[in-house]
């Protein structure tokens, strides 16, 4: 599949289920390969990924609902819970801090670069999942759920949660995207 075609198919899918069109091993392989291939400034390899599936998937979203004490509608959380799994995206602050000390001239840039690399990782995993016939969406319930995720999955304190990506079988296609005037955002001089 060509890159542009892949990105066109990568959409925000909210209506997901637990029925993946491929086995879990294929999803694991895709996420591992993409994580290894996505570039990172100074080759810092700051991105961390935790994939939550099966009963842990349900428990995660139930506990997220509880953490928000009903301020997020149950139906919304249940939509994410209905997915087969969730990719949790982090960056490792310890890796960033080591490089900040090693290259003090660039110290302020390393957290920015870590987030940029993580964004590249997110879009590539999202597009890769879609290529496998899997839908996904991207959520940002952090920092409210940070301590919950750290405690629930025993992740190091240095891992900073950036985003959550529920993924699963596609129940319904999203509405077509409205065409924009791209000249408002892209200029050639």
Tab-separated table of N, CA and C in Angstrom, residues 11 175-180:
chain	number	residue	atom	x	y	z
A	11	UNK	N	-8.140	6.659	9.808
A	11	UNK	CA	-9.190	7.570	10.263
A	11	UNK	C	-9.405	7.356	11.754
A	175	UNK	N	-17.765	8.972	8.870
A	175	UNK	CA	-18.256	9.791	7.759
A	175	UNK	C	-17.067	10.270	6.924
A	176	UNK	N	-17.302	10.547	5.629
A	176	UNK	CA	-16.207	11.060	4.786
A	176	UNK	C	-15.650	12.362	5.353
A	177	UNK	N	-14.345	12.551	5.151
A	177	UNK	CA	-13.698	13.783	5.593
A	177	UNK	C	-14.056	14.923	4.644
A	178	UNK	N	-14.261	16.083	5.222
A	178	UNK	CA	-14.524	17.267	4.414
A	178	UNK	C	-13.202	17.761	3.824
A	179	UNK	N	-13.222	18.073	2.554
A	179	UNK	CA	-12.021	18.560	1.871
A	179	UNK	C	-11.720	19.976	2.356
A	180	UNK	N	-10.456	20.247	2.634
A	180	UNK	CA	-10.049	21.575	3.096
A	180	UNK	C	-9.255	22.296	2.012
